[in-house]
């Protein structure tokens, strides 16, 4: 990192600031063009009319010349507006591209911790997304003052044999040099025109570069380098680009600084951990074998403590004399793990458990705690550690694990019962769970405590039989809460702890008994159920039907068992229908649908059926179960109901249309308004993704948007002059009247959003409830824009209609206050695409 720098006198580099000026800003150019346009328009309209009136006395000729003049004026206006729009669009695209660049760089480097990788990512993204031909990160060597590239992307040949020094005034005239000295961004807009870039011009031309910019990298109030980017066109960098690239450089400097700090912190932590491990090993494991193995040119024992003799039978001298012994004592199956550790292939410094071979051939288990030792060059040169014999622990753990697994994974109860007093002396976890006793309380119980009262008289005989040769029998046991449950007991006599005991394995039969009862119940239910049920194998062969099936189809069970359901086919479904059905159920999915089938007597009926695949014991699909019911009458009733419903809806819509027309006729100033806004509202709602059902509610709401004005007196509604405050309060209640009128009608409830909320404003200044933002239903936000648009572009007694452009400007100006900005954007886009909305005036 470079040393601290004081910002130098910037007068010497002031020409760089002037050099980066790309001319007047866009607003200044717009004012200039507007002024010229005003003078031309004024001359064109006023002076030309004055001249024509004096030169052309023929009225027909005057009309023709005026038409030509009007066409010319329209053409000039169109060209000017197009030019300004293109300039604005280019500025927006440039700004968007730079923000995307800034976002991409921040996302790429946020989790990176390598300074070089961070810089490389930044250069790549700047070149690829920023459209620069070269981007590179320059850093200052604090010891030599030399400038070197940390990373680069693009036309990197520009940097070949590039030697820069912060003390070399001749070469520090470039944007890079002046940025490093001034601490501010420096831009050269055109190498060919900048005299101070003469010494650099040849290098720029060789790579086809015309302009460049450099942005200083500040870390802890010190300039450590700069981010440089180059373009193949002059005057590339706008003020907006310079501002964003400055932010870009600040983010990059922060990321590089964080990466360097993280690297230094990691190195310090790793050194501290290595030291702590070394001393902890020597201090904590001295009673065990302590060793140090050298690794070069091959593994050998540098030191091993005398405890190794007790562990392996080999003396320390044996290891010193035989370099291979440190590997030979490791069991052949475990040797690859130890060799991997010595070859630095194992990346963990945690304990390593291996099997070793004692001198007498006996296998022992060793737990090794070790530490890698590295030289100054970072090479792994030695392994220090402690070896502990854990054979007894491993064997004990194995025995305990076997017993633990046996006890914990048995669902059956295991009890050890002392014959002398019938007391429980040992029990597994299942016994605690089933009986509801704690282990302490369970070991205080006798066998009588666990038996149901009515079975206790048989205990003596069963114990005698079990003691003589073992016994399996069924009985009832009792839980801690007094409830009883059926069990199967397998009891046998054995010796345990020097006394005679009975080992009893007890199985709870509650679930088996419940399952048997469930199976019996299911059989009775299936036979009695009103719906027809058919069970087939995976090929479709019928294996079982219930009595309701015979009632539905007329086929007795004996005629259809072993048959395929195709015998019921009526021919109304084609092969494709059945192919889809089979594909669904064979995929393990439930199929539900309707089919038209033929009964045994030849009559046709419609049935609704659900076919469910049956998978048993993880063996895949074994059967299909079909549940059927006759829905012929229901289908006929549904058809009649649909006909009546359609007629009712048509009647409702006719009534709504009549209401809307009546409202227009009452308010003569807005005649035809409802039909126009309805058409345009539907057009905009469809563009915003409304489905057909939602569009129907929008249509009804638009037609009835002013239905509440029924409650407004004619004196107020038709008043020719301005309304008083009191009259406005009455007028503004018409949305509430609309709510009171329509809310009780369930059919029109979904359409209430527009009549009730179309006078609410996006900023909360509307009425009747002062809703704000997304609190306003979307349908109402759509209609509000359309309603205002129609009002502005329609003639009224007190004013003529505004032009579409003037109305558009008003709509744009009210976005964010009266209107939802997102809906405004879609509305204007729709206008641009259609040229003009489909409306009836």
mmCIF file of C-alpha atoms in Angstrom, residues 23-344:
data_model
loop_
_atom_site.group_PDB
_atom_site.id
_atom_site.type_symbol
_atom_site.label_atom_id
_atom_site.label_comp_id
_atom_site.label_asym_id
_atom_site.label_seq_id
_atom_site.Cartn_x
_atom_site.Cartn_y
_atom_site.Cartn_z
ATOM 1 C CA UNK A 23 -20.152 20.803 -23.878
ATOM 2 C CA UNK A 24 -23.284 22.318 -22.338
ATOM 3 C CA UNK A 25 -25.512 19.996 -20.349
ATOM 4 C CA UNK A 26 -28.639 18.499 -21.871
ATOM 5 C CA UNK A 27 -31.023 20.999 -20.261
ATOM 6 C CA UNK A 28 -28.951 23.899 -21.641
ATOM 7 C CA UNK A 29 -29.053 22.391 -25.124
ATOM 8 C CA UNK A 30 -32.797 21.903 -24.779
ATOM 9 C CA UNK A 31 -33.291 25.603 -23.861
ATOM 10 C CA UNK A 32 -31.134 26.634 -26.809
ATOM 11 C CA UNK A 33 -33.082 24.468 -29.245
ATOM 12 C CA UNK A 34 -36.360 25.642 -27.707
ATOM 13 C CA UNK A 35 -35.367 29.286 -28.227
ATOM 14 C CA UNK A 36 -34.555 28.732 -31.889
ATOM 15 C CA UNK A 37 -37.772 26.787 -32.291
ATOM 16 C CA UNK A 38 -39.744 29.676 -30.762
ATOM 17 C CA UNK A 39 -38.192 32.240 -33.114
ATOM 18 C CA UNK A 40 -38.717 30.054 -36.172
ATOM 19 C CA UNK A 41 -42.304 29.251 -35.143
ATOM 20 C CA UNK A 42 -43.068 32.908 -34.442
ATOM 21 C CA UNK A 43 -41.635 33.990 -37.785
ATOM 22 C CA UNK A 44 -43.295 31.105 -39.599
ATOM 23 C CA UNK A 45 -46.774 31.760 -38.180
ATOM 24 C CA UNK A 46 -46.931 35.563 -37.741
ATOM 25 C CA UNK A 47 -44.665 36.978 -40.479
ATOM 26 C CA UNK A 48 -45.648 34.432 -43.117
ATOM 27 C CA UNK A 49 -49.351 35.195 -42.597
ATOM 28 C CA UNK A 50 -48.643 38.934 -42.852
ATOM 29 C CA UNK A 51 -46.655 38.479 -46.088
ATOM 30 C CA UNK A 52 -49.208 36.109 -47.608
ATOM 31 C CA UNK A 53 -52.074 38.493 -46.913
ATOM 32 C CA UNK A 54 -50.273 41.191 -48.900
ATOM 33 C CA UNK A 55 -48.866 39.093 -51.739
ATOM 34 C CA UNK A 56 -51.732 36.690 -52.410
ATOM 35 C CA UNK A 57 -55.081 38.267 -53.082
ATOM 36 C CA UNK A 58 -56.589 35.015 -54.401
ATOM 37 C CA UNK A 59 -58.382 33.237 -51.550
ATOM 38 C CA UNK A 60 -57.978 29.766 -53.092
ATOM 39 C CA UNK A 61 -54.230 30.228 -53.488
ATOM 40 C CA UNK A 62 -53.963 31.567 -49.935
ATOM 41 C CA UNK A 63 -55.647 28.413 -48.605
ATOM 42 C CA UNK A 64 -53.297 26.145 -50.537
ATOM 43 C CA UNK A 65 -50.196 27.998 -49.380
ATOM 44 C CA UNK A 66 -51.450 27.902 -45.766
ATOM 45 C CA UNK A 67 -51.888 24.159 -46.009
ATOM 46 C CA UNK A 68 -48.341 23.730 -47.304
ATOM 47 C CA UNK A 69 -47.083 26.008 -44.523
ATOM 48 C CA UNK A 70 -48.957 23.940 -41.898
ATOM 49 C CA UNK A 71 -47.502 20.689 -43.205
ATOM 50 C CA UNK A 72 -44.025 22.182 -43.065
ATOM 51 C CA UNK A 73 -44.572 23.380 -39.492
ATOM 52 C CA UNK A 74 -45.762 19.927 -38.426
ATOM 53 C CA UNK A 75 -42.715 18.306 -40.041
ATOM 54 C CA UNK A 76 -40.282 20.649 -38.295
ATOM 55 C CA UNK A 77 -42.036 20.069 -34.944
ATOM 56 C CA UNK A 78 -41.932 16.293 -35.418
ATOM 57 C CA UNK A 79 -38.201 16.317 -36.193
ATOM 58 C CA UNK A 80 -37.446 18.487 -33.160
ATOM 59 C CA UNK A 81 -39.453 16.301 -30.761
ATOM 60 C CA UNK A 82 -37.840 13.155 -32.199
ATOM 61 C CA UNK A 83 -34.377 14.641 -31.724
ATOM 62 C CA UNK A 84 -35.028 15.570 -28.093
ATOM 63 C CA UNK A 85 -36.574 12.146 -27.369
ATOM 64 C CA UNK A 86 -33.553 10.344 -28.811
ATOM 65 C CA UNK A 87 -31.181 12.479 -26.738
ATOM 66 C CA UNK A 88 -33.150 11.731 -23.584
ATOM 67 C CA UNK A 89 -33.355 8.005 -24.379
ATOM 68 C CA UNK A 90 -29.579 7.831 -24.919
ATOM 69 C CA UNK A 91 -28.974 9.494 -21.548
ATOM 70 C CA UNK A 92 -31.346 7.089 -19.790
ATOM 71 C CA UNK A 93 -29.716 4.062 -21.426
ATOM 72 C CA UNK A 94 -26.247 5.250 -20.432
ATOM 73 C CA UNK A 95 -27.299 5.783 -16.823
ATOM 74 C CA UNK A 96 -29.081 2.409 -16.678
ATOM 75 C CA UNK A 97 -26.034 0.646 -18.100
ATOM 76 C CA UNK A 98 -23.777 2.227 -15.477
ATOM 77 C CA UNK A 99 -26.098 1.340 -12.603
ATOM 78 C CA UNK A 100 -26.225 -2.246 -13.877
ATOM 79 C CA UNK A 101 -22.431 -2.190 -14.022
ATOM 80 C CA UNK A 102 -22.187 -0.930 -10.439
ATOM 81 C CA UNK A 103 -24.677 -3.551 -9.223
ATOM 82 C CA UNK A 104 -22.915 -6.382 -11.068
ATOM 83 C CA UNK A 105 -19.525 -5.454 -9.603
ATOM 84 C CA UNK A 106 -20.847 -5.193 -6.062
ATOM 85 C CA UNK A 107 -22.587 -8.545 -6.400
ATOM 86 C CA UNK A 108 -19.453 -10.183 -7.831
ATOM 87 C CA UNK A 109 -17.045 -8.957 -5.140
ATOM 88 C CA UNK A 110 -19.204 -8.941 -2.033
ATOM 89 C CA UNK A 111 -18.225 -12.478 -0.988
ATOM 90 C CA UNK A 112 -14.746 -12.550 -2.525
ATOM 91 C CA UNK A 113 -11.726 -12.340 -0.232
ATOM 92 C CA UNK A 114 -8.835 -12.391 -2.712
ATOM 93 C CA UNK A 115 -7.696 -8.854 -3.720
ATOM 94 C CA UNK A 116 -6.485 -9.937 -7.155
ATOM 95 C CA UNK A 117 -9.701 -11.810 -7.892
ATOM 96 C CA UNK A 118 -11.743 -8.822 -6.757
ATOM 97 C CA UNK A 119 -9.820 -6.505 -9.066
ATOM 98 C CA UNK A 120 -10.021 -8.989 -11.960
ATOM 99 C CA UNK A 121 -13.788 -9.330 -11.545
ATOM 100 C CA UNK A 122 -14.204 -5.558 -11.454
ATOM 101 C CA UNK A 123 -12.134 -5.095 -14.618
ATOM 102 C CA UNK A 124 -13.966 -7.848 -16.464
ATOM 103 C CA UNK A 125 -17.409 -6.521 -15.603
ATOM 104 C CA UNK A 126 -16.395 -2.931 -16.400
ATOM 105 C CA UNK A 127 -15.078 -3.986 -19.799
ATOM 106 C CA UNK A 128 -17.914 -6.334 -20.711
ATOM 107 C CA UNK A 129 -20.880 -4.429 -19.312
ATOM 108 C CA UNK A 130 -19.521 -0.910 -19.345
ATOM 109 C CA UNK A 131 -18.482 -1.161 -22.982
ATOM 110 C CA UNK A 132 -14.876 -0.157 -22.319
ATOM 111 C CA UNK A 133 -12.066 -1.549 -24.461
ATOM 112 C CA UNK A 134 -9.666 -1.742 -21.518
ATOM 113 C CA UNK A 135 -10.062 -1.641 -17.749
ATOM 114 C CA UNK A 136 -7.283 -2.136 -15.235
ATOM 115 C CA UNK A 137 -6.456 -1.544 -11.588
ATOM 116 C CA UNK A 138 -3.171 0.232 -10.879
ATOM 117 C CA UNK A 139 -1.500 -0.002 -7.460
ATOM 118 C CA UNK A 140 1.459 1.957 -6.073
ATOM 119 C CA UNK A 141 4.356 0.038 -4.559
ATOM 120 C CA UNK A 142 4.947 1.981 -1.342
ATOM 121 C CA UNK A 143 8.628 0.992 -1.223
ATOM 122 C CA UNK A 144 9.651 1.768 -4.830
ATOM 123 C CA UNK A 145 6.926 4.287 -5.873
ATOM 124 C CA UNK A 146 6.451 2.113 -8.971
ATOM 125 C CA UNK A 147 2.957 1.683 -10.411
ATOM 126 C CA UNK A 148 2.019 -1.867 -11.352
ATOM 127 C CA UNK A 149 -1.193 -3.498 -12.641
ATOM 128 C CA UNK A 150 -3.049 -5.636 -10.095
ATOM 129 C CA UNK A 151 -5.565 -6.845 -12.697
ATOM 130 C CA UNK A 152 -6.652 -5.961 -16.230
ATOM 131 C CA UNK A 153 -9.250 -6.929 -18.823
ATOM 132 C CA UNK A 154 -9.650 -6.131 -22.513
ATOM 133 C CA UNK A 155 -6.853 -4.756 -24.695
ATOM 134 C CA UNK A 156 -4.195 -5.569 -22.140
ATOM 135 C CA UNK A 157 -1.408 -5.181 -24.707
ATOM 136 C CA UNK A 158 -1.640 -1.484 -23.819
ATOM 137 C CA UNK A 159 0.107 -2.349 -20.536
ATOM 138 C CA UNK A 160 2.983 -4.307 -22.115
ATOM 139 C CA UNK A 161 6.351 -2.880 -21.078
ATOM 140 C CA UNK A 162 4.568 -0.025 -19.343
ATOM 141 C CA UNK A 163 6.873 1.408 -16.665
ATOM 142 C CA UNK A 164 5.410 4.125 -14.452
ATOM 143 C CA UNK A 165 6.793 5.860 -11.408
ATOM 144 C CA UNK A 166 4.994 8.417 -9.288
ATOM 145 C CA UNK A 167 8.171 10.513 -9.226
ATOM 146 C CA UNK A 168 8.398 10.658 -13.053
ATOM 147 C CA UNK A 169 6.757 14.015 -13.885
ATOM 148 C CA UNK A 170 7.034 13.486 -17.637
ATOM 149 C CA UNK A 171 4.807 10.400 -17.617
ATOM 150 C CA UNK A 172 2.452 11.566 -14.889
ATOM 151 C CA UNK A 173 0.514 13.866 -17.254
ATOM 152 C CA UNK A 174 -1.979 11.149 -18.161
ATOM 153 C CA UNK A 175 -5.323 10.823 -16.367
ATOM 154 C CA UNK A 176 -3.781 8.051 -14.248
ATOM 155 C CA UNK A 177 -0.862 10.218 -13.115
ATOM 156 C CA UNK A 178 -2.913 13.305 -12.399
ATOM 157 C CA UNK A 179 -5.595 11.274 -10.587
ATOM 158 C CA UNK A 180 -2.934 9.740 -8.324
ATOM 159 C CA UNK A 181 -1.462 13.170 -7.576
ATOM 160 C CA UNK A 182 -4.709 15.120 -7.209
ATOM 161 C CA UNK A 183 -6.827 12.456 -5.552
ATOM 162 C CA UNK A 184 -9.706 13.276 -7.900
ATOM 163 C CA UNK A 185 -11.085 11.613 -11.071
ATOM 164 C CA UNK A 186 -9.309 12.700 -14.239
ATOM 165 C CA UNK A 187 -10.627 12.268 -17.796
ATOM 166 C CA UNK A 188 -9.093 12.706 -21.217
ATOM 167 C CA UNK A 189 -11.944 13.040 -23.681
ATOM 168 C CA UNK A 190 -9.793 12.887 -26.835
ATOM 169 C CA UNK A 191 -6.135 11.843 -26.936
ATOM 170 C CA UNK A 192 -5.729 13.339 -30.418
ATOM 171 C CA UNK A 193 -6.797 16.813 -29.276
ATOM 172 C CA UNK A 194 -5.055 16.918 -25.887
ATOM 173 C CA UNK A 195 -1.547 18.388 -26.099
ATOM 174 C CA UNK A 196 -0.547 17.090 -22.666
ATOM 175 C CA UNK A 197 -1.170 13.525 -23.969
ATOM 176 C CA UNK A 198 1.427 13.765 -26.745
ATOM 177 C CA UNK A 199 3.825 11.435 -24.943
ATOM 178 C CA UNK A 200 1.033 8.833 -24.670
ATOM 179 C CA UNK A 201 -0.561 9.241 -28.110
ATOM 180 C CA UNK A 202 1.431 6.484 -29.862
ATOM 181 C CA UNK A 203 0.558 3.877 -27.220
ATOM 182 C CA UNK A 204 -3.137 4.856 -27.381
ATOM 183 C CA UNK A 205 -3.216 4.715 -31.195
ATOM 184 C CA UNK A 206 -1.558 1.276 -31.238
ATOM 185 C CA UNK A 207 -4.544 -0.153 -29.341
ATOM 186 C CA UNK A 208 -7.208 1.955 -31.049
ATOM 187 C CA UNK A 209 -8.010 3.984 -27.932
ATOM 188 C CA UNK A 210 -9.216 7.607 -28.036
ATOM 189 C CA UNK A 211 -10.327 8.513 -24.484
ATOM 190 C CA UNK A 212 -9.636 7.403 -20.939
ATOM 191 C CA UNK A 213 -10.505 8.048 -17.316
ATOM 192 C CA UNK A 214 -8.784 7.335 -14.012
ATOM 193 C CA UNK A 215 -10.423 7.224 -10.592
ATOM 194 C CA UNK A 216 -8.224 7.200 -7.459
ATOM 195 C CA UNK A 217 -8.531 4.371 -4.958
ATOM 196 C CA UNK A 218 -8.545 5.668 -1.379
ATOM 197 C CA UNK A 219 -7.830 3.383 1.570
ATOM 198 C CA UNK A 220 -7.625 4.903 5.037
ATOM 199 C CA UNK A 221 -7.264 8.435 3.583
ATOM 200 C CA UNK A 222 -4.352 7.309 1.407
ATOM 201 C CA UNK A 223 -4.198 6.966 -2.341
ATOM 202 C CA UNK A 224 -3.112 3.406 -3.052
ATOM 203 C CA UNK A 225 -3.825 3.292 -6.771
ATOM 204 C CA UNK A 226 -6.445 3.986 -9.391
ATOM 205 C CA UNK A 227 -9.107 2.315 -11.495
ATOM 206 C CA UNK A 228 -8.568 3.131 -15.186
ATOM 207 C CA UNK A 229 -10.879 2.576 -18.153
ATOM 208 C CA UNK A 230 -10.407 3.319 -21.845
ATOM 209 C CA UNK A 231 -12.748 3.728 -24.826
ATOM 210 C CA UNK A 232 -12.194 3.668 -28.577
ATOM 211 C CA UNK A 233 -14.335 6.788 -29.153
ATOM 212 C CA UNK A 234 -13.687 10.377 -28.073
ATOM 213 C CA UNK A 235 -15.871 12.209 -25.564
ATOM 214 C CA UNK A 236 -17.158 8.947 -24.076
ATOM 215 C CA UNK A 237 -17.485 9.891 -20.425
ATOM 216 C CA UNK A 238 -20.552 11.913 -19.459
ATOM 217 C CA UNK A 239 -20.878 13.618 -16.049
ATOM 218 C CA UNK A 240 -23.276 10.877 -14.994
ATOM 219 C CA UNK A 241 -20.767 8.196 -15.993
ATOM 220 C CA UNK A 242 -17.985 9.968 -14.127
ATOM 221 C CA UNK A 243 -20.135 10.181 -10.983
ATOM 222 C CA UNK A 244 -21.075 6.499 -11.057
ATOM 223 C CA UNK A 245 -17.566 5.338 -11.909
ATOM 224 C CA UNK A 246 -16.320 7.349 -8.915
ATOM 225 C CA UNK A 247 -18.698 5.367 -6.725
ATOM 226 C CA UNK A 248 -17.528 2.230 -8.520
ATOM 227 C CA UNK A 249 -13.897 3.041 -7.617
ATOM 228 C CA UNK A 250 -14.797 3.734 -3.978
ATOM 229 C CA UNK A 251 -16.578 0.353 -3.726
ATOM 230 C CA UNK A 252 -13.620 -1.369 -5.353
ATOM 231 C CA UNK A 253 -11.150 0.267 -2.962
ATOM 232 C CA UNK A 254 -13.252 -0.786 0.008
ATOM 233 C CA UNK A 255 -13.432 -4.391 -1.255
ATOM 234 C CA UNK A 256 -9.661 -4.569 -1.840
ATOM 235 C CA UNK A 257 -8.999 -3.065 1.591
ATOM 236 C CA UNK A 258 -11.330 -5.605 3.223
ATOM 237 C CA UNK A 259 -9.647 -8.464 1.373
ATOM 238 C CA UNK A 260 -6.164 -7.396 2.496
ATOM 239 C CA UNK A 261 -7.339 -7.019 6.084
ATOM 240 C CA UNK A 262 -9.033 -10.416 5.987
ATOM 241 C CA UNK A 263 -5.874 -12.037 4.635
ATOM 242 C CA UNK A 264 -3.733 -10.477 7.375
ATOM 243 C CA UNK A 265 -6.232 -11.503 10.041
ATOM 244 C CA UNK A 266 -6.400 -15.074 8.752
ATOM 245 C CA UNK A 267 -2.622 -15.408 8.697
ATOM 246 C CA UNK A 268 -2.335 -14.139 12.267
ATOM 247 C CA UNK A 269 -5.070 -16.465 13.506
ATOM 248 C CA UNK A 270 -3.549 -19.493 11.778
ATOM 249 C CA UNK A 271 -0.103 -18.785 13.269
ATOM 250 C CA UNK A 272 -1.613 -18.415 16.716
ATOM 251 C CA UNK A 273 -3.588 -21.641 16.368
ATOM 252 C CA UNK A 274 -0.519 -23.600 15.256
ATOM 253 C CA UNK A 275 1.442 -22.352 18.258
ATOM 254 C CA UNK A 276 -1.379 -23.128 20.665
ATOM 255 C CA UNK A 277 -1.825 -26.656 19.278
ATOM 256 C CA UNK A 278 1.903 -27.406 19.596
ATOM 257 C CA UNK A 279 2.156 -26.376 23.240
ATOM 258 C CA UNK A 280 -1.209 -27.898 24.159
ATOM 259 C CA UNK A 281 -0.150 -31.252 22.702
ATOM 260 C CA UNK A 282 3.089 -31.302 24.694
ATOM 261 C CA UNK A 283 1.345 -30.227 27.896
ATOM 262 C CA UNK A 284 -1.818 -32.330 27.814
ATOM 263 C CA UNK A 285 -0.665 -35.619 26.309
ATOM 264 C CA UNK A 286 2.764 -36.161 27.908
ATOM 265 C CA UNK A 287 1.722 -39.579 29.454
ATOM 266 C CA UNK A 288 1.081 -40.814 25.901
ATOM 267 C CA UNK A 289 3.555 -41.293 23.076
ATOM 268 C CA UNK A 290 4.847 -37.927 21.869
ATOM 269 C CA UNK A 291 6.504 -37.896 18.462
ATOM 270 C CA UNK A 292 7.960 -35.740 15.730
ATOM 271 C CA UNK A 293 8.231 -37.123 12.210
ATOM 272 C CA UNK A 294 10.452 -35.477 9.622
ATOM 273 C CA UNK A 295 9.164 -35.677 6.037
ATOM 274 C CA UNK A 296 12.186 -34.972 3.833
ATOM 275 C CA UNK A 297 13.574 -36.649 1.887
ATOM 276 C CA UNK A 298 11.222 -39.378 3.204
ATOM 277 C CA UNK A 299 9.310 -39.881 6.471
ATOM 278 C CA UNK A 300 11.518 -40.727 9.466
ATOM 279 C CA UNK A 301 11.303 -40.472 13.256
ATOM 280 C CA UNK A 302 13.099 -37.440 14.669
ATOM 281 C CA UNK A 303 11.838 -38.000 18.207
ATOM 282 C CA UNK A 304 9.490 -40.378 20.050
ATOM 283 C CA UNK A 305 8.896 -40.632 23.797
ATOM 284 C CA UNK A 306 9.562 -43.774 25.863
ATOM 285 C CA UNK A 307 5.827 -44.400 26.289
ATOM 286 C CA UNK A 308 5.881 -45.915 22.809
ATOM 287 C CA UNK A 309 7.443 -49.087 24.213
ATOM 288 C CA UNK A 310 4.432 -49.754 26.440
ATOM 289 C CA UNK A 311 2.021 -49.063 23.598
ATOM 290 C CA UNK A 312 3.671 -50.996 20.724
ATOM 291 C CA UNK A 313 6.436 -53.110 22.238
ATOM 292 C CA UNK A 314 9.043 -51.292 20.159
ATOM 293 C CA UNK A 315 11.699 -49.156 21.905
ATOM 294 C CA UNK A 316 12.412 -45.607 20.686
ATOM 295 C CA UNK A 317 15.755 -46.832 19.305
ATOM 296 C CA UNK A 318 13.877 -49.211 16.973
ATOM 297 C CA UNK A 319 12.186 -46.214 15.362
ATOM 298 C CA UNK A 320 15.445 -44.250 15.059
ATOM 299 C CA UNK A 321 17.261 -47.195 13.425
ATOM 300 C CA UNK A 322 14.409 -48.127 11.074
ATOM 301 C CA UNK A 323 12.973 -45.069 9.304
ATOM 302 C CA UNK A 324 10.148 -47.190 7.830
ATOM 303 C CA UNK A 325 8.869 -48.388 11.205
ATOM 304 C CA UNK A 326 6.715 -45.280 11.706
ATOM 305 C CA UNK A 327 4.711 -46.443 8.673
ATOM 306 C CA UNK A 328 5.028 -50.213 9.103
ATOM 307 C CA UNK A 329 3.279 -50.221 12.508
ATOM 308 C CA UNK A 330 0.126 -48.760 10.910
ATOM 309 C CA UNK A 331 -2.396 -51.422 9.865
ATOM 310 C CA UNK A 332 -2.314 -51.931 6.044
ATOM 311 C CA UNK A 333 -5.994 -50.929 5.716
ATOM 312 C CA UNK A 334 -5.416 -47.655 7.593
ATOM 313 C CA UNK A 335 -1.988 -46.848 6.135
ATOM 314 C CA UNK A 336 -3.397 -44.832 3.159
ATOM 315 C CA UNK A 337 -5.039 -42.408 5.637
ATOM 316 C CA UNK A 338 -1.762 -41.849 7.452
ATOM 317 C CA UNK A 339 0.199 -41.500 4.186
ATOM 318 C CA UNK A 340 -2.377 -38.993 2.951
ATOM 319 C CA UNK A 341 -1.752 -36.960 6.092
ATOM 320 C CA UNK A 342 2.010 -37.022 5.499
ATOM 321 C CA UNK A 343 1.523 -35.997 1.861
ATOM 322 C CA UNK A 344 -0.623 -33.012 2.896
#
